[in-house]
């Protein structure tokens, strides 16, 4: 696993440094765009029918980037003809060491990991597993992914690292997502230098450790909530860290916006909030445009970001629709006025699910001090940035915009809980995680601006030595860590404690038992053997889907997929005509009565059977009696 993951990491790193040379940026500024570029190429390959096409494009671009770096290294520059060697070594040497240090740390965190969290087994991990097996997007049949309508951005980058990692692909997928998340934070260190090594270490350590405060297992699972937050923060930071955006900044922003819309359906909403903050700050900073040209300069970047994000999102909608994948979210089929009227009618009934849903939502939102603390934290970090940068009004405008956005975000979330196609859910599942996504985006955008300011060279507006921000962020992390339910998660960030944490978290998968007939690898020929999956009622035990359904995919390609519905044994035999194996996950209704005569033994769920074709007759026997 280690060699393949390190090899793919090196491919990504070549793209990082090649983009840095091409855009005349520092590698920490091109780490995220390089990741977005990899995702875009893999996404394109998937649209063309095979993710390996995208993988080949990534390798091809990395090869071209390596050649470009070699030419840049050898090309003469300056009157002495000494070439770029000294300049590049001075500019990139420390960056390469920093990337290596972060890479080793993330590899330690991911080493030996197995996915055990609920959503990893129900979708995010299962999506990557199907991608590795089929080399196609997870929405394409015969994928066993549960929520096939979800966008694939994070899964694609995880696939990039996990595709050739063998049995350790889960750890490789965790490493891939960790690389993607940390890449979004690295631009805050763009002004780092050897003279400021202590500030760089303090700021970098605080920024990289802070995600644990919001999501305790953020570096050990493949949930995308923190990724949504960090991508949003990346867009706000990249658009606001300088008064003049160049062409490379525009490319980075568009790639980031497109990636954000392909992470999850809510990515489009997060992009909208980011654009609102960017526009409010620029309007406050530069004043209201006085002519058409000024309006065009103000709106050019946000409009380009929005259009590129909508383009990629619509391409995914068209693609998944082509393969019959349902919407990721069942949106409410009710107007706001009708919803409010219905809610007012239900409020008088204490047992109504609408009343219970509203009560539990308000209790969690207004009854927890954490949301107030993080709201105040967002205001504090932006005010500190505004004070140090001489931009108090834009900073206050950004904080207010984020506060207002949080209210809108929470209201929309309540609307979905009340009126989604699944019906009102009094349990308001995952609400805390969803709210933290927005709060983390606001906090990290301000923290990144503050960190960048601390490391930047003094300016007429910023004459102080800026020793305060690193200490401020470090103290904020230490104070926030006290909010954790279990301080163990902070210690688990540090080797060798992270290896003990791996064993602890992996134990959560003890309930997952291998399916009957799959205890040992079967001698299947992927060119001739085909598996028929039989999915009956109640296929909702995510661990079963993850460990058993997709496990069948690892042995041979899926030939067919059925949930039953046949009336007799002849129809079942016809359905199995092209299959050499049958994997019975759950027995459909009346399965014993309609297909029982085909079995040469007991009918067991979660079991693999060999399909024996003899003189036009079909018999089913245990694959491994």
XYZ file of C-alpha atoms in Angstrom:
625
model
C 0.000 0.000 0.000
C 2.737 2.427 1.020
C 4.607 2.394 -2.291
C 1.536 2.854 -4.470
C 0.178 5.656 -2.287
C 3.556 7.396 -2.146
C 3.819 7.014 -5.918
C 0.443 8.662 -6.500
C 1.312 11.332 -3.954
C 4.511 12.013 -5.920
C 2.464 12.335 -9.126
C 0.253 14.912 -7.447
C 3.315 16.689 -6.044
C 4.841 16.984 -9.533
C 1.634 18.677 -10.670
C 1.815 20.994 -7.647
C 5.326 22.180 -8.453
C 4.710 22.306 -12.199
C 1.697 24.559 -11.673
C 3.769 26.663 -9.275
C 6.397 27.188 -11.969
C 3.783 27.810 -14.657
C 1.688 30.247 -12.604
C 4.662 31.864 -10.849
C 3.183 30.926 -7.495
C 4.457 29.142 -4.431
C 3.722 25.409 -4.187
C 1.482 25.912 -1.151
C -0.730 28.063 -3.385
C -0.987 25.446 -6.131
C -1.505 22.379 -3.935
C -5.284 22.776 -3.990
C -5.548 23.649 -7.722
C -3.440 20.580 -8.528
C -5.878 18.419 -6.545
C -8.828 20.062 -8.307
C -7.140 19.384 -11.647
C -6.720 15.689 -10.793
C -10.394 15.483 -9.847
C -11.426 17.195 -13.078
C -9.397 14.788 -15.235
C -10.755 11.738 -13.413
C -14.268 13.142 -13.716
C -13.762 13.585 -17.445
C -12.467 10.030 -17.726
C -15.561 8.773 -15.931
C -17.801 10.691 -18.332
C -15.943 9.021 -21.208
C -16.728 5.612 -19.743
C -13.680 4.579 -17.706
C -11.931 6.255 -14.796
C -8.628 4.768 -15.936
C -8.789 7.140 -18.909
C -8.699 9.995 -16.415
C -5.924 8.288 -14.496
C -3.899 8.064 -17.687
C -4.501 11.761 -18.372
C -3.258 12.611 -14.874
C -0.088 10.592 -15.403
C 0.396 12.171 -18.832
C 0.059 15.675 -17.405
C 2.422 14.783 -14.566
C 4.973 13.558 -17.093
C 4.656 16.793 -19.044
C 4.972 18.693 -15.767
C 8.153 16.820 -14.873
C 9.659 17.737 -18.238
C 8.645 21.367 -17.727
C 10.247 21.398 -14.282
C 13.447 19.901 -15.669
C 13.583 22.535 -18.411
C 12.883 25.310 -15.899
C 15.644 23.987 -13.665
C 18.195 23.899 -16.480
C 17.229 27.089 -18.339
C 19.605 30.074 -17.982
C 18.430 33.126 -16.090
C 20.270 36.307 -15.233
C 23.488 37.804 -16.599
C 25.699 35.219 -14.939
C 23.906 32.370 -16.745
C 23.686 30.404 -13.524
C 20.208 29.166 -14.395
C 17.201 28.804 -12.153
C 18.776 26.204 -9.892
C 19.617 28.519 -7.027
C 16.371 30.462 -7.268
C 14.211 27.360 -7.452
C 16.180 25.560 -4.758
C 15.813 28.548 -2.456
C 12.127 28.989 -3.280
C 11.051 25.347 -3.353
C 13.471 23.508 -1.098
C 11.675 24.348 2.131
C 8.315 23.808 0.450
C 9.302 20.295 -0.579
C 10.419 19.538 2.954
C 7.127 20.877 4.304
C 5.095 18.754 1.907
C 7.113 15.695 2.892
C 6.552 16.384 6.595
C 2.793 16.793 6.129
C 2.663 13.736 3.868
C 4.388 11.540 6.461
C 2.061 12.822 9.172
C -1.051 12.107 7.103
C 0.306 8.684 6.177
C 0.693 7.876 9.871
C -2.881 8.958 10.538
C -4.225 6.809 7.707
C -1.981 3.784 8.129
C -3.995 0.597 8.594
C -7.333 2.404 8.799
C -10.610 0.651 8.120
C -13.788 2.584 7.526
C -16.301 2.121 10.319
C -18.426 5.273 10.509
C -22.072 5.025 9.469
C -21.985 7.228 6.365
C -18.695 5.706 5.214
C -20.372 2.316 5.035
C -23.639 3.604 3.601
C -22.152 5.756 0.849
C -18.765 7.483 0.889
C -16.612 4.408 1.369
C -18.957 2.223 -0.654
C -18.777 4.665 -3.574
C -14.976 4.455 -3.674
C -15.110 0.670 -3.387
C -17.374 0.438 -6.413
C -15.198 2.870 -8.348
C -12.126 0.737 -7.675
C -13.934 -2.411 -8.782
C -15.720 -1.076 -11.848
C -13.462 1.854 -12.868
C -16.610 3.852 -13.481
C -18.534 6.557 -11.686
C -20.451 5.180 -8.727
C -23.822 5.995 -10.336
C -23.322 3.471 -13.151
C -24.954 0.076 -12.821
C -24.132 -2.499 -11.565
C -22.658 -0.343 -8.816
C -23.963 -1.241 -5.357
C -23.683 2.344 -4.099
C -26.676 3.277 -1.984
C -27.023 6.961 -2.897
C -26.033 6.940 -6.540
C -27.145 10.529 -7.111
C -24.450 12.031 -4.876
C -21.694 13.912 -6.782
C -18.271 12.206 -6.969
C -15.525 14.806 -6.373
C -14.153 13.565 -3.049
C -14.545 9.918 -4.081
C -12.564 10.587 -7.259
C -9.557 11.967 -5.381
C -9.719 9.055 -2.963
C -9.909 6.697 -5.947
C -6.729 8.316 -7.293
C -4.794 7.089 -4.243
C -6.728 3.884 -3.559
C -7.052 2.367 -7.046
C -3.797 0.380 -6.858
C -3.500 0.062 -3.066
C -4.898 -3.484 -2.928
C -6.466 -4.619 0.319
C -5.328 -1.439 2.068
C -7.440 0.734 -0.202
C -9.496 2.069 2.719
C -6.413 3.557 4.365
C -5.351 4.961 0.983
C -8.778 6.570 0.542
C -8.517 8.203 3.984
C -5.053 9.489 3.060
C -6.386 10.911 -0.207
C -9.150 12.877 1.477
C -6.712 14.130 4.124
C -4.392 15.398 1.380
C -7.287 17.185 -0.307
C -8.434 18.872 2.909
C -4.991 20.002 4.001
C -4.324 21.352 0.503
C -7.173 23.802 1.000
C -5.474 25.189 4.137
C -1.922 25.516 2.812
C -2.421 28.797 0.868
C -2.581 30.570 4.238
C 1.181 29.866 4.490
C 2.002 31.475 1.125
C 4.184 34.145 2.744
C 6.135 31.730 4.929
C 9.921 32.066 4.984
C 12.889 30.583 6.806
C 13.188 33.679 8.974
C 9.659 33.122 10.233
C 10.007 29.409 10.826
C 8.507 29.514 14.324
C 5.412 31.390 13.138
C 5.062 29.042 10.190
C 5.168 25.979 12.447
C 2.764 27.482 14.968
C 0.276 28.703 12.358
C 0.519 25.572 10.236
C 0.106 23.299 13.248
C -2.906 25.221 14.534
C -4.620 25.310 11.135
C -4.045 21.623 10.422
C -5.175 20.526 13.878
C -8.228 22.782 14.074
C -10.566 20.548 11.975
C -10.579 18.032 14.822
C -12.373 20.574 16.995
C -15.344 20.560 14.607
C -15.292 16.883 13.619
C -13.400 14.689 16.047
C -12.597 11.927 13.545
C -12.100 14.195 10.548
C -8.729 12.671 9.579
C -9.828 9.057 10.004
C -13.080 8.908 7.996
C -14.134 9.946 4.501
C -17.099 12.180 5.365
C -17.204 15.309 3.200
C -18.611 17.857 5.673
C -15.226 19.324 6.588
C -14.168 19.228 2.947
C -17.189 21.377 2.072
C -16.176 23.835 4.793
C -12.512 24.005 3.774
C -13.315 24.392 0.079
C -15.622 27.286 0.939
C -12.949 28.845 3.141
C -10.392 28.358 0.357
C -12.557 30.269 -2.120
C -13.133 33.165 0.295
C -9.444 33.356 1.191
C -8.191 33.177 -2.399
C -10.579 35.929 -3.479
C -9.836 38.271 -0.553
C -6.185 37.784 0.363
C -5.091 40.362 -2.218
C -6.572 43.473 -3.807
C -5.617 42.363 -7.309
C -6.436 38.900 -8.557
C -4.340 37.648 -11.456
C -5.174 35.057 -14.090
C -3.863 32.148 -12.035
C -6.072 33.208 -9.119
C -9.095 33.169 -11.425
C -8.221 29.654 -12.629
C -7.809 28.452 -9.046
C -11.125 29.985 -8.010
C -13.010 28.458 -10.928
C -11.498 25.023 -10.337
C -12.336 25.302 -6.641
C -15.906 26.392 -7.348
C -16.406 23.500 -9.754
C -15.002 21.017 -7.254
C -17.242 22.382 -4.497
C -20.389 21.784 -6.545
C -19.246 18.222 -7.263
C -18.647 17.290 -3.613
C -22.264 17.221 -2.474
C -25.590 18.773 -3.434
C -25.142 21.358 -0.684
C -21.902 22.428 -2.349
C -23.865 24.748 -4.620
C -25.395 26.461 -1.586
C -21.960 26.797 0.045
C -20.659 28.338 -3.188
C -23.504 30.858 -3.033
C -22.588 31.838 0.534
C -18.912 32.191 -0.439
C -19.769 34.440 -3.383
C -22.006 36.565 -1.165
C -19.183 37.132 1.339
C -16.727 37.929 -1.460
C -19.075 40.488 -3.045
C -19.937 42.144 0.288
C -16.271 42.548 1.233
C -15.262 43.894 -2.169
C -18.163 46.342 -2.208
C -17.264 47.567 1.264
C -13.583 47.780 0.406
C -13.778 49.409 -3.021
C -17.099 51.235 -2.777
C -20.107 51.036 -5.051
C -19.099 50.870 -8.744
C -19.828 54.111 -10.584
C -19.968 52.827 -14.148
C -20.529 49.710 -16.214
C -16.836 48.908 -16.479
C -16.459 49.001 -12.704
C -19.469 46.711 -12.281
C -17.957 44.263 -14.766
C -14.666 44.234 -12.880
C -16.531 43.589 -9.639
C -18.713 40.785 -11.001
C -16.314 39.127 -13.460
C -14.683 36.717 -11.002
C -17.830 35.729 -9.042
C -19.790 35.196 -12.268
C -16.993 33.067 -13.751
C -16.892 30.956 -10.582
C -20.660 30.520 -10.564
C -20.860 29.606 -14.243
C -18.084 27.026 -14.017
C -19.638 25.523 -10.893
C -23.060 25.332 -12.549
C -21.523 23.809 -15.674
C -19.919 20.936 -13.766
C -22.966 20.404 -11.585
C -25.277 20.255 -14.605
C -22.943 17.841 -16.365
C -23.233 15.516 -13.370
C -27.028 15.841 -13.290
C -27.208 14.928 -16.981
C -24.805 12.014 -16.561
C -26.512 10.427 -13.566
C -29.915 10.946 -15.213
C -28.613 9.075 -18.246
C -27.972 6.058 -15.998
C -31.250 6.351 -14.121
C -29.780 7.512 -10.820
C -32.249 9.355 -8.574
C -31.726 12.790 -7.096
C -29.395 12.858 -4.138
C -31.969 14.851 -2.178
C -35.723 14.466 -2.335
C -36.570 18.158 -2.426
C -39.753 19.483 -0.798
C -42.666 19.634 -3.224
C -44.335 22.488 -1.376
C -44.101 26.270 -1.498
C -42.842 28.290 1.451
C -46.300 29.787 2.065
C -47.967 26.359 2.040
C -45.285 24.971 4.324
C -45.736 27.734 6.901
C -49.516 27.331 6.787
C -49.273 23.583 7.336
C -46.769 24.053 10.144
C -49.026 26.513 11.967
C -51.859 23.995 11.784
C -49.665 21.229 13.205
C -48.226 23.260 16.082
C -51.324 22.664 18.180
C -50.688 18.911 18.158
C -47.820 17.969 20.466
C -47.618 14.496 18.946
C -47.315 15.766 15.380
C -43.963 14.908 13.743
C -43.817 18.507 12.459
C -44.142 19.883 15.987
C -41.558 17.450 17.330
C -39.186 18.205 14.472
C -39.436 21.968 15.060
C -39.051 21.541 18.833
C -35.966 19.324 18.558
C -34.398 21.569 15.921
C -34.832 24.703 18.033
C -33.689 22.886 21.154
C -30.451 21.804 19.493
C -29.832 25.137 17.764
C -30.606 27.492 20.655
C -29.842 25.178 23.545
C -26.183 24.604 22.701
C -23.583 27.212 23.651
C -21.199 25.920 21.006
C -22.990 27.625 18.143
C -22.893 30.956 19.977
C -19.210 30.484 20.719
C -18.346 29.727 17.120
C -20.479 32.623 15.912
C -18.536 34.885 18.253
C -15.306 33.226 17.113
C -16.034 34.078 13.490
C -16.642 37.710 14.430
C -13.474 37.810 16.554
C -11.134 36.376 13.946
C -12.478 38.663 11.221
C -12.325 41.717 13.493
C -8.726 40.865 14.423
C -7.865 40.494 10.749
C -9.561 43.808 9.917
C -7.788 45.619 12.723
C -4.360 44.304 11.753
C -4.883 44.899 8.025
C -6.513 48.327 8.351
C -9.754 47.033 6.840
C -12.183 47.153 9.701
C -15.273 47.886 7.619
C -14.728 45.018 5.129
C -13.972 42.664 8.045
C -17.137 43.653 9.901
C -19.129 43.322 6.661
C -17.736 39.813 6.151
C -18.629 38.766 9.699
C -22.152 40.159 9.380
C -22.602 38.454 6.015
C -21.508 35.145 7.535
C -23.867 35.569 10.502
C -26.806 36.355 8.233
C -25.820 33.448 5.996
C -25.837 31.109 8.969
C -29.405 32.113 9.775
C -30.460 31.455 6.190
C -28.542 28.174 6.151
C -30.207 26.982 9.375
C -33.657 27.999 8.111
C -33.156 26.085 4.862
C -31.972 23.075 6.823
C -35.120 23.181 8.958
C -37.217 23.470 5.798
C -35.620 20.292 4.460
C -36.139 18.430 7.728
C -39.812 19.395 7.734
C -40.822 18.987 4.124
C -38.357 16.752 2.303
C -39.761 13.852 0.347
C -38.925 11.561 3.283
C -41.416 13.369 5.525
C -40.832 15.355 8.727
C -38.082 13.758 10.793
C -38.346 14.554 14.527
C -34.835 13.165 15.093
C -33.215 15.886 12.900
C -30.370 13.470 11.992
C -26.861 14.857 11.472
C -28.049 18.410 12.171
C -25.051 19.242 14.361
C -22.677 18.047 11.653
C -24.433 20.104 8.982
C -24.402 23.289 11.081
C -20.717 22.851 11.852
C -20.005 22.714 8.131
C -21.057 26.323 7.741
C -19.476 27.524 10.990
C -16.179 25.829 10.110
C -16.200 27.518 6.691
C -16.598 30.942 8.307
C -13.971 30.307 10.959
C -11.314 28.895 8.637
C -11.753 31.650 6.037
C -10.995 34.261 8.706
C -8.199 32.209 10.280
C -6.513 31.762 6.899
C -6.681 35.504 6.173
C -5.218 36.217 9.596
C -2.433 33.654 9.188
C -1.515 35.042 5.785
C -1.411 38.563 7.214
C 0.855 37.442 10.048
C 3.418 36.004 7.655
C 3.215 38.799 5.053
C 5.866 41.505 4.780
C 5.048 44.778 6.561
C 3.019 47.299 4.562
C 1.943 50.891 5.232
C -1.321 49.478 6.565
C 0.294 46.597 8.391
C 3.419 47.859 10.156
C 3.362 45.540 13.152
C 5.572 42.474 13.470
C 2.461 40.303 13.644
C 3.609 37.981 16.393
C 0.130 38.097 17.877
C -1.905 36.104 15.289
C 0.084 32.849 15.631
C -0.309 32.950 19.395
C -3.959 33.931 19.008
C -4.766 30.960 16.749
C -2.778 28.554 18.935
C -4.659 29.738 22.040
C -7.960 29.446 20.140
C -7.148 25.846 19.299
C -6.187 25.019 22.866
C -9.381 26.612 24.181
C -11.541 24.962 21.530
C -10.049 21.574 22.273
C -11.713 21.810 25.680
C -15.062 21.615 23.854
C -14.272 18.126 22.629
C -16.307 15.352 24.153
C -13.225 13.161 24.212
C -9.715 14.788 24.356
C -8.399 11.477 23.064
C -8.953 12.736 19.510
C -6.388 15.514 19.906
C -3.763 13.079 21.180
C -4.638 10.751 18.297
C -3.241 13.366 15.891
C 0.284 12.726 17.129
C 2.364 9.651 16.245
C 2.706 7.100 17.784
C -0.660 7.616 19.539
C -2.374 7.641 16.139
C -1.507 3.957 15.640
C -3.245 3.081 18.907
C -6.237 5.106 17.721
C -6.278 3.098 14.506
C -6.699 -0.156 16.443
C -9.379 1.440 18.599
C -11.433 2.707 15.677
C -10.951 -0.412 13.587
C -12.559 -2.395 16.388
C -15.833 -0.722 15.431
C -15.917 -3.000 12.408
C -16.003 -6.158 14.544
C -19.725 -6.519 13.886
C -19.141 -6.969 10.161
C -18.906 -10.656 9.408
C -17.799 -12.005 6.010
C -20.511 -13.599 3.926
C -20.920 -17.362 3.728
C -18.984 -18.767 0.794
C -16.599 -15.792 0.682
C -14.258 -16.632 3.532
C -11.465 -17.313 1.068
C -10.866 -15.969 -2.379
C -12.506 -17.976 -5.140
C -10.714 -18.891 -8.313
C -12.821 -16.778 -10.647
C -12.008 -15.713 -14.170
C -13.078 -12.083 -14.681
C -13.216 -12.697 -18.425
C -15.791 -15.474 -18.231
C -17.401 -15.553 -14.764
C -20.378 -13.339 -14.010
C -22.204 -12.729 -10.725
C -25.923 -12.108 -10.376
C -26.819 -10.051 -7.298
C -30.192 -10.742 -5.705
C -31.328 -7.856 -3.511
C -34.531 -8.466 -1.652
C -36.424 -6.462 0.904
C -34.680 -4.640 3.720
C -31.250 -4.117 2.149
C -30.629 -1.251 4.509
C -27.960 -2.636 6.827
C -25.127 -0.500 5.589
C -22.391 -2.703 6.938
C -23.918 -5.634 5.114
C -24.081 -3.697 1.879
C -20.503 -2.546 2.314
C -18.814 -5.759 3.436
C -20.908 -8.261 1.519
C -22.498 -6.722 -1.538
C -19.452 -4.904 -2.773
C -17.312 -7.858 -1.726
C -19.021 -9.895 -4.417
C -17.880 -7.287 -6.926
C -14.250 -7.989 -6.067
C -14.369 -11.524 -7.439
C -16.010 -11.098 -10.835
C -17.950 -8.506 -12.832
C -21.633 -8.176 -12.073
C -23.747 -9.626 -14.844
C -27.174 -8.692 -13.540
C -28.977 -7.091 -10.662
C -32.435 -8.046 -9.479
C -34.737 -7.485 -6.549
C -36.915 -10.450 -7.464
C -40.403 -10.182 -8.860
C -40.341 -13.545 -10.696
C -43.330 -15.877 -10.418
C -41.699 -19.295 -10.845
C -38.449 -21.231 -11.084
C -38.400 -21.041 -14.889
C -38.261 -17.258 -14.804
C -35.483 -17.347 -12.235
C -33.547 -19.830 -14.389
C -33.966 -17.552 -17.383
C -32.660 -14.617 -15.360
C -29.555 -16.633 -14.471
C -28.839 -17.770 -18.025
C -25.684 -15.671 -18.391
C -24.422 -15.950 -14.822
C -21.955 -18.377 -13.289
C -22.550 -17.250 -9.672
C -25.497 -15.950 -7.669
C -25.018 -13.796 -4.610
C -28.116 -13.829 -2.400
C -28.002 -10.765 -0.182
C -31.618 -10.739 0.949
C -34.296 -13.177 -0.147
C -37.116 -11.414 -2.024
C -40.717 -12.028 -1.063
C -41.862 -15.602 -1.860
C -38.303 -16.431 -2.897
C -38.380 -19.928 -1.401
C -41.640 -20.748 -3.143
C -40.585 -19.440 -6.548
C -36.877 -20.341 -6.682
C -36.456 -22.981 -3.982
C -36.509 -25.905 -6.433
C -33.290 -24.619 -8.045
C -31.204 -25.012 -4.867
C -29.281 -28.165 -4.008
C -29.304 -27.354 -0.316
C -30.425 -24.731 2.165
C -31.261 -21.181 1.082
C -29.020 -18.811 3.030
C -28.849 -15.045 2.853
C -25.519 -13.242 2.451
C -24.294 -16.297 0.610
C -22.605 -16.990 -2.724
C -23.886 -19.863 -4.891
C -22.429 -21.440 -7.984
C -24.802 -21.520 -10.982
C -24.507 -24.896 -12.737
C -25.898 -25.129 -16.242
C -26.580 -28.732 -17.277
C -28.563 -29.708 -20.372
C -30.577 -26.512 -20.235
C -31.259 -27.001 -16.543
C -30.112 -24.572 -13.860
C -28.992 -25.688 -10.395
C -27.644 -23.590 -7.494
C -25.008 -25.012 -5.145
C -22.964 -23.400 -2.391
C -19.782 -21.944 -3.861
C -17.792 -23.327 -0.927
C -19.730 -26.063 0.928
